[in-house]
Amino acid sequence: TERQQANTSSDIAEGDPGEPFGIRLTLRMAMRTGRQHTWRILAVAIMVGLVVAVTEIISDNFLDPHNDALSIGGTVSVQVISLFGTVLLSGLLCKLVGGDRQGGEPVTLGNLVRTLPWLKLIVADVLFVLIVATGFLLLVIPGLICMNLFSMVGPAAEIEGRWPFSGLRRSSRLVRPQFWPVALLVSLPQSLLALGESNLPDPHGAVHIVEVIVLRGLVVASLEAVLGLVLVAVAYRLIELDAAAAPSGQAPAPSG
């Protein structure tokens, strides 16, 4: 049994670059990393979620809404902390999945904070949000297409060390041959999570404050960790397929 499990883990870790995308293979890849690093991933995700939730509660309940400077500062603080938290969690997931697939030194939070390409990742995330928001302002369909095509910009910046605009082009190249599998695994779940998060109650009053802490700080944070893990696994698989297709000049085979 142990030998079979080791062989299965090896198959999941390596994959076969010559095969189609493989939705089930990619999900097993994400699950393998999730099982091995469950508590580390959840600890970072929940820490980020709680900090964002508490910052939002302070901004909404303890800052004078009639003071424009304080009100704007509180809103900006929530967004900035959320952005840094998103980058930190994404960086951790990239390191963990990469370590499971390619080997490497154990990931520690301190080393992660020191070595993450913060500027690249933050700019890439901001560009992604601006492009998708612009697409939604034009029409809903362009926004959805942009969300899908550029969903790999963060992993491209972290895994391959690309600068943001190069990461956008790389993301588009990786996603186009596997547009619908990526939409199913990444864009659709993230859109549903964002929709659910937008319907959370405002943190006014003791009951709603507790709800926000539990829902945003624990439930949503855990779901974001799961979806982020899937996104990173998808990114690694797309990179493999693109590398395998490069010598022949052919696009990877579509997912069956």
mmCIF file with all atom_site columns, C-alpha atoms in Angstrom, residues 109-251:
data_model
loop_
_atom_site.group_PDB
_atom_site.id
_atom_site.type_symbol
_atom_site.label_atom_id
_atom_site.label_alt_id
_atom_site.label_comp_id
_atom_site.label_asym_id
_atom_site.label_entity_id
_atom_site.label_seq_id
_atom_site.pdbx_PDB_ins_code
_atom_site.Cartn_x
_atom_site.Cartn_y
_atom_site.Cartn_z
_atom_site.occupancy
_atom_site.B_iso_or_equiv
_atom_site.pdbx_formal_charge
_atom_site.auth_seq_id
_atom_site.auth_comp_id
_atom_site.auth_asym_id
_atom_site.auth_atom_id
_atom_site.pdbx_PDB_model_num
ATOM 1   C CA . LEU A 1 109 ? 7.108   32.175 6.635   1.00 0.00 ? 109 LEU A CA 1
ATOM 2   C CA . GLY A 1 110 ? 10.082  34.388 7.452   1.00 0.00 ? 110 GLY A CA 1
ATOM 3   C CA . ASN A 1 111 ? 12.020  33.275 4.398   1.00 0.00 ? 111 ASN A CA 1
ATOM 4   C CA . LEU A 1 112 ? 8.908   33.664 2.255   1.00 0.00 ? 112 LEU A CA 1
ATOM 5   C CA . VAL A 1 113 ? 8.420   37.268 3.374   1.00 0.00 ? 113 VAL A CA 1
ATOM 6   C CA . ARG A 1 114 ? 12.075  38.063 2.639   1.00 0.00 ? 114 ARG A CA 1
ATOM 7   C CA . THR A 1 115 ? 12.260  36.418 -0.788  1.00 0.00 ? 115 THR A CA 1
ATOM 8   C CA . LEU A 1 116 ? 8.888   37.148 -2.389  1.00 0.00 ? 116 LEU A CA 1
ATOM 9   C CA . PRO A 1 117 ? 9.105   39.547 -5.373  1.00 0.00 ? 117 PRO A CA 1
ATOM 10  C CA . TRP A 1 118 ? 6.611   41.870 -3.694  1.00 0.00 ? 118 TRP A CA 1
ATOM 11  C CA . LEU A 1 119 ? 6.745   44.663 -6.262  1.00 0.00 ? 119 LEU A CA 1
ATOM 12  C CA . LYS A 1 120 ? 6.179   42.351 -9.237  1.00 0.00 ? 120 LYS A CA 1
ATOM 13  C CA . LEU A 1 121 ? 3.330   40.523 -7.544  1.00 0.00 ? 121 LEU A CA 1
ATOM 14  C CA . ILE A 1 122 ? 1.566   43.624 -6.248  1.00 0.00 ? 122 ILE A CA 1
ATOM 15  C CA . VAL A 1 123 ? 1.758   45.434 -9.585  1.00 0.00 ? 123 VAL A CA 1
ATOM 16  C CA . ALA A 1 124 ? 0.627   42.275 -11.403 1.00 0.00 ? 124 ALA A CA 1
ATOM 17  C CA . ASP A 1 125 ? -2.373  41.947 -9.076  1.00 0.00 ? 125 ASP A CA 1
ATOM 18  C CA . VAL A 1 126 ? -3.315  45.615 -9.461  1.00 0.00 ? 126 VAL A CA 1
ATOM 19  C CA . LEU A 1 127 ? -3.063  45.395 -13.260 1.00 0.00 ? 127 LEU A CA 1
ATOM 20  C CA . PHE A 1 128 ? -5.231  42.282 -13.250 1.00 0.00 ? 128 PHE A CA 1
ATOM 21  C CA . VAL A 1 129 ? -7.923  44.012 -11.181 1.00 0.00 ? 129 VAL A CA 1
ATOM 22  C CA . LEU A 1 130 ? -7.856  47.133 -13.376 1.00 0.00 ? 130 LEU A CA 1
ATOM 23  C CA . ILE A 1 131 ? -8.072  45.161 -16.627 1.00 0.00 ? 131 ILE A CA 1
ATOM 24  C CA . VAL A 1 132 ? -10.918 42.973 -15.389 1.00 0.00 ? 132 VAL A CA 1
ATOM 25  C CA . ALA A 1 133 ? -12.785 45.968 -13.949 1.00 0.00 ? 133 ALA A CA 1
ATOM 26  C CA . THR A 1 134 ? -12.424 47.807 -17.270 1.00 0.00 ? 134 THR A CA 1
ATOM 27  C CA . GLY A 1 135 ? -13.754 44.734 -19.085 1.00 0.00 ? 135 GLY A CA 1
ATOM 28  C CA . PHE A 1 136 ? -16.793 44.612 -16.810 1.00 0.00 ? 136 PHE A CA 1
ATOM 29  C CA . LEU A 1 137 ? -17.414 48.337 -17.327 1.00 0.00 ? 137 LEU A CA 1
ATOM 30  C CA . LEU A 1 138 ? -17.499 47.819 -21.083 1.00 0.00 ? 138 LEU A CA 1
ATOM 31  C CA . LEU A 1 139 ? -19.656 44.697 -20.976 1.00 0.00 ? 139 LEU A CA 1
ATOM 32  C CA . VAL A 1 140 ? -19.854 41.665 -18.724 1.00 0.00 ? 140 VAL A CA 1
ATOM 33  C CA . ILE A 1 141 ? -18.521 39.217 -21.320 1.00 0.00 ? 141 ILE A CA 1
ATOM 34  C CA . PRO A 1 142 ? -15.218 41.087 -21.940 1.00 0.00 ? 142 PRO A CA 1
ATOM 35  C CA . GLY A 1 143 ? -14.688 41.226 -18.201 1.00 0.00 ? 143 GLY A CA 1
ATOM 36  C CA . LEU A 1 144 ? -15.155 37.478 -17.861 1.00 0.00 ? 144 LEU A CA 1
ATOM 37  C CA . ILE A 1 145 ? -12.806 36.817 -20.789 1.00 0.00 ? 145 ILE A CA 1
ATOM 38  C CA . CYS A 1 146 ? -10.140 39.096 -19.312 1.00 0.00 ? 146 CYS A CA 1
ATOM 39  C CA . MET A 1 147 ? -10.521 37.468 -15.907 1.00 0.00 ? 147 MET A CA 1
ATOM 40  C CA . ASN A 1 148 ? -9.879  34.074 -17.442 1.00 0.00 ? 148 ASN A CA 1
ATOM 41  C CA . LEU A 1 149 ? -7.082  35.005 -19.851 1.00 0.00 ? 149 LEU A CA 1
ATOM 42  C CA . PHE A 1 150 ? -5.068  36.913 -17.262 1.00 0.00 ? 150 PHE A CA 1
ATOM 43  C CA . SER A 1 151 ? -5.768  34.690 -14.246 1.00 0.00 ? 151 SER A CA 1
ATOM 44  C CA . MET A 1 152 ? -2.230  33.253 -14.384 1.00 0.00 ? 152 MET A CA 1
ATOM 45  C CA . VAL A 1 153 ? -0.414  36.587 -14.147 1.00 0.00 ? 153 VAL A CA 1
ATOM 46  C CA . GLY A 1 154 ? 0.412   36.125 -10.448 1.00 0.00 ? 154 GLY A CA 1
ATOM 47  C CA . PRO A 1 155 ? 1.865   32.618 -10.806 1.00 0.00 ? 155 PRO A CA 1
ATOM 48  C CA . ALA A 1 156 ? 3.750   33.739 -13.928 1.00 0.00 ? 156 ALA A CA 1
ATOM 49  C CA . ALA A 1 157 ? 5.367   36.528 -11.917 1.00 0.00 ? 157 ALA A CA 1
ATOM 50  C CA . GLU A 1 158 ? 6.174   34.250 -8.968  1.00 0.00 ? 158 GLU A CA 1
ATOM 51  C CA . ILE A 1 159 ? 7.075   30.950 -10.666 1.00 0.00 ? 159 ILE A CA 1
ATOM 52  C CA . GLU A 1 160 ? 8.878   32.332 -13.711 1.00 0.00 ? 160 GLU A CA 1
ATOM 53  C CA . GLY A 1 161 ? 10.050  35.657 -12.276 1.00 0.00 ? 161 GLY A CA 1
ATOM 54  C CA . ARG A 1 162 ? 8.275   37.706 -14.931 1.00 0.00 ? 162 ARG A CA 1
ATOM 55  C CA . TRP A 1 163 ? 7.522   41.396 -14.713 1.00 0.00 ? 163 TRP A CA 1
ATOM 56  C CA . PRO A 1 164 ? 3.817   42.313 -14.714 1.00 0.00 ? 164 PRO A CA 1
ATOM 57  C CA . PHE A 1 165 ? 3.278   43.147 -18.409 1.00 0.00 ? 165 PHE A CA 1
ATOM 58  C CA . SER A 1 166 ? 5.296   40.116 -19.456 1.00 0.00 ? 166 SER A CA 1
ATOM 59  C CA . GLY A 1 167 ? 3.226   38.110 -16.976 1.00 0.00 ? 167 GLY A CA 1
ATOM 60  C CA . LEU A 1 168 ? 0.006   39.292 -18.608 1.00 0.00 ? 168 LEU A CA 1
ATOM 61  C CA . ARG A 1 169 ? 1.217   38.172 -22.035 1.00 0.00 ? 169 ARG A CA 1
ATOM 62  C CA . ARG A 1 170 ? 2.444   34.886 -20.589 1.00 0.00 ? 170 ARG A CA 1
ATOM 63  C CA . SER A 1 171 ? -0.878  34.274 -18.867 1.00 0.00 ? 171 SER A CA 1
ATOM 64  C CA . SER A 1 172 ? -2.795  34.852 -22.085 1.00 0.00 ? 172 SER A CA 1
ATOM 65  C CA . ARG A 1 173 ? -0.514  32.462 -23.962 1.00 0.00 ? 173 ARG A CA 1
ATOM 66  C CA . LEU A 1 174 ? -0.856  29.759 -21.327 1.00 0.00 ? 174 LEU A CA 1
ATOM 67  C CA . VAL A 1 175 ? -4.629  30.029 -20.924 1.00 0.00 ? 175 VAL A CA 1
ATOM 68  C CA . ARG A 1 176 ? -5.764  30.335 -24.562 1.00 0.00 ? 176 ARG A CA 1
ATOM 69  C CA . PRO A 1 177 ? -5.258  26.648 -25.514 1.00 0.00 ? 177 PRO A CA 1
ATOM 70  C CA . GLN A 1 178 ? -7.035  25.537 -22.294 1.00 0.00 ? 178 GLN A CA 1
ATOM 71  C CA . PHE A 1 179 ? -9.553  28.374 -21.989 1.00 0.00 ? 179 PHE A CA 1
ATOM 72  C CA . TRP A 1 180 ? -12.562 26.341 -20.822 1.00 0.00 ? 180 TRP A CA 1
ATOM 73  C CA . PRO A 1 181 ? -10.758 24.076 -18.319 1.00 0.00 ? 181 PRO A CA 1
ATOM 74  C CA . VAL A 1 182 ? -9.202  27.178 -16.750 1.00 0.00 ? 182 VAL A CA 1
ATOM 75  C CA . ALA A 1 183 ? -12.612 28.853 -16.651 1.00 0.00 ? 183 ALA A CA 1
ATOM 76  C CA . LEU A 1 184 ? -14.087 25.803 -14.921 1.00 0.00 ? 184 LEU A CA 1
ATOM 77  C CA . LEU A 1 185 ? -11.314 25.349 -12.368 1.00 0.00 ? 185 LEU A CA 1
ATOM 78  C CA . VAL A 1 186 ? -10.282 28.950 -11.705 1.00 0.00 ? 186 VAL A CA 1
ATOM 79  C CA . SER A 1 187 ? -12.471 31.778 -12.981 1.00 0.00 ? 187 SER A CA 1
ATOM 80  C CA . LEU A 1 188 ? -15.920 30.338 -12.239 1.00 0.00 ? 188 LEU A CA 1
ATOM 81  C CA . PRO A 1 189 ? -15.184 29.320 -8.603  1.00 0.00 ? 189 PRO A CA 1
ATOM 82  C CA . GLN A 1 190 ? -13.420 32.607 -7.905  1.00 0.00 ? 190 GLN A CA 1
ATOM 83  C CA . SER A 1 191 ? -16.321 34.582 -9.399  1.00 0.00 ? 191 SER A CA 1
ATOM 84  C CA . LEU A 1 192 ? -18.815 32.692 -7.227  1.00 0.00 ? 192 LEU A CA 1
ATOM 85  C CA . LEU A 1 193 ? -16.676 33.285 -4.133  1.00 0.00 ? 193 LEU A CA 1
ATOM 86  C CA . ALA A 1 194 ? -16.390 37.004 -4.912  1.00 0.00 ? 194 ALA A CA 1
ATOM 87  C CA . LEU A 1 195 ? -20.174 37.170 -5.384  1.00 0.00 ? 195 LEU A CA 1
ATOM 88  C CA . GLY A 1 196 ? -20.749 35.464 -2.053  1.00 0.00 ? 196 GLY A CA 1
ATOM 89  C CA . GLU A 1 197 ? -18.222 37.712 -0.315  1.00 0.00 ? 197 GLU A CA 1
ATOM 90  C CA . SER A 1 198 ? -19.916 40.822 -1.696  1.00 0.00 ? 198 SER A CA 1
ATOM 91  C CA . ASN A 1 199 ? -23.144 39.733 -0.005  1.00 0.00 ? 199 ASN A CA 1
ATOM 92  C CA . LEU A 1 200 ? -21.625 39.457 3.461   1.00 0.00 ? 200 LEU A CA 1
ATOM 93  C CA . PRO A 1 201 ? -23.178 41.811 6.022   1.00 0.00 ? 201 PRO A CA 1
ATOM 94  C CA . ASP A 1 202 ? -21.559 45.132 6.827   1.00 0.00 ? 202 ASP A CA 1
ATOM 95  C CA . PRO A 1 203 ? -19.747 44.921 10.186  1.00 0.00 ? 203 PRO A CA 1
ATOM 96  C CA . HIS A 1 204 ? -22.145 47.177 12.112  1.00 0.00 ? 204 HIS A CA 1
ATOM 97  C CA . GLY A 1 205 ? -23.384 45.948 15.482  1.00 0.00 ? 205 GLY A CA 1
ATOM 98  C CA . ALA A 1 206 ? -22.123 43.102 17.626  1.00 0.00 ? 206 ALA A CA 1
ATOM 99  C CA . VAL A 1 207 ? -23.962 40.330 15.752  1.00 0.00 ? 207 VAL A CA 1
ATOM 100 C CA . HIS A 1 208 ? -22.773 41.421 12.320  1.00 0.00 ? 208 HIS A CA 1
ATOM 101 C CA . ILE A 1 209 ? -19.221 41.933 13.608  1.00 0.00 ? 209 ILE A CA 1
ATOM 102 C CA . VAL A 1 210 ? -19.132 38.333 14.812  1.00 0.00 ? 210 VAL A CA 1
ATOM 103 C CA . GLU A 1 211 ? -20.600 37.188 11.487  1.00 0.00 ? 211 GLU A CA 1
ATOM 104 C CA . VAL A 1 212 ? -17.935 39.059 9.538   1.00 0.00 ? 212 VAL A CA 1
ATOM 105 C CA . ILE A 1 213 ? -15.128 37.634 11.686  1.00 0.00 ? 213 ILE A CA 1
ATOM 106 C CA . VAL A 1 214 ? -16.424 34.083 11.291  1.00 0.00 ? 214 VAL A CA 1
ATOM 107 C CA . LEU A 1 215 ? -17.424 34.278 7.628   1.00 0.00 ? 215 LEU A CA 1
ATOM 108 C CA . ARG A 1 216 ? -14.702 36.497 6.198   1.00 0.00 ? 216 ARG A CA 1
ATOM 109 C CA . GLY A 1 217 ? -11.926 35.601 8.608   1.00 0.00 ? 217 GLY A CA 1
ATOM 110 C CA . LEU A 1 218 ? -12.478 31.839 8.670   1.00 0.00 ? 218 LEU A CA 1
ATOM 111 C CA . VAL A 1 219 ? -14.834 30.529 5.973   1.00 0.00 ? 219 VAL A CA 1
ATOM 112 C CA . VAL A 1 220 ? -13.945 32.831 3.075   1.00 0.00 ? 220 VAL A CA 1
ATOM 113 C CA . ALA A 1 221 ? -10.246 32.702 3.970   1.00 0.00 ? 221 ALA A CA 1
ATOM 114 C CA . SER A 1 222 ? -10.271 28.900 3.871   1.00 0.00 ? 222 SER A CA 1
ATOM 115 C CA . LEU A 1 223 ? -12.102 28.864 0.537   1.00 0.00 ? 223 LEU A CA 1
ATOM 116 C CA . GLU A 1 224 ? -9.616  31.369 -0.883  1.00 0.00 ? 224 GLU A CA 1
ATOM 117 C CA . ALA A 1 225 ? -6.783  29.053 0.157   1.00 0.00 ? 225 ALA A CA 1
ATOM 118 C CA . VAL A 1 226 ? -8.417  26.108 -1.626  1.00 0.00 ? 226 VAL A CA 1
ATOM 119 C CA . LEU A 1 227 ? -9.083  28.078 -4.816  1.00 0.00 ? 227 LEU A CA 1
ATOM 120 C CA . GLY A 1 228 ? -5.598  29.580 -4.717  1.00 0.00 ? 228 GLY A CA 1
ATOM 121 C CA . LEU A 1 229 ? -4.110  26.106 -4.442  1.00 0.00 ? 229 LEU A CA 1
ATOM 122 C CA . VAL A 1 230 ? -6.076  24.972 -7.497  1.00 0.00 ? 230 VAL A CA 1
ATOM 123 C CA . LEU A 1 231 ? -4.990  28.080 -9.423  1.00 0.00 ? 231 LEU A CA 1
ATOM 124 C CA . VAL A 1 232 ? -1.308  27.396 -8.721  1.00 0.00 ? 232 VAL A CA 1
ATOM 125 C CA . ALA A 1 233 ? -1.673  23.725 -9.695  1.00 0.00 ? 233 ALA A CA 1
ATOM 126 C CA . VAL A 1 234 ? -3.336  24.819 -12.943 1.00 0.00 ? 234 VAL A CA 1
ATOM 127 C CA . ALA A 1 235 ? -0.494  27.262 -13.584 1.00 0.00 ? 235 ALA A CA 1
ATOM 128 C CA . TYR A 1 236 ? 2.164   24.588 -13.170 1.00 0.00 ? 236 TYR A CA 1
ATOM 129 C CA . ARG A 1 237 ? 0.296   22.245 -15.497 1.00 0.00 ? 237 ARG A CA 1
ATOM 130 C CA . LEU A 1 238 ? -0.130  24.958 -18.148 1.00 0.00 ? 238 LEU A CA 1
ATOM 131 C CA . ILE A 1 239 ? 3.581   25.779 -17.966 1.00 0.00 ? 239 ILE A CA 1
ATOM 132 C CA . GLU A 1 240 ? 4.422   22.097 -18.452 1.00 0.00 ? 240 GLU A CA 1
ATOM 133 C CA . LEU A 1 241 ? 2.134   21.808 -21.468 1.00 0.00 ? 241 LEU A CA 1
ATOM 134 C CA . ASP A 1 242 ? 3.510   24.984 -23.023 1.00 0.00 ? 242 ASP A CA 1
ATOM 135 C CA . ALA A 1 243 ? 7.083   23.770 -22.564 1.00 0.00 ? 243 ALA A CA 1
ATOM 136 C CA . ALA A 1 244 ? 6.205   20.398 -24.119 1.00 0.00 ? 244 ALA A CA 1
ATOM 137 C CA . ALA A 1 245 ? 4.535   22.078 -27.095 1.00 0.00 ? 245 ALA A CA 1
ATOM 138 C CA . ALA A 1 246 ? 7.327   24.599 -27.703 1.00 0.00 ? 246 ALA A CA 1
ATOM 139 C CA . PRO A 1 247 ? 9.784   22.313 -29.589 1.00 0.00 ? 247 PRO A CA 1
ATOM 140 C CA . SER A 1 248 ? 7.130   21.230 -32.081 1.00 0.00 ? 248 SER A CA 1
ATOM 141 C CA . GLY A 1 249 ? 5.555   24.659 -32.372 1.00 0.00 ? 249 GLY A CA 1
ATOM 142 C CA . GLN A 1 250 ? 2.134   23.171 -31.691 1.00 0.00 ? 250 GLN A CA 1
ATOM 143 C CA . ALA A 1 251 ? -0.446  24.183 -29.124 1.00 0.00 ? 251 ALA A CA 1
#
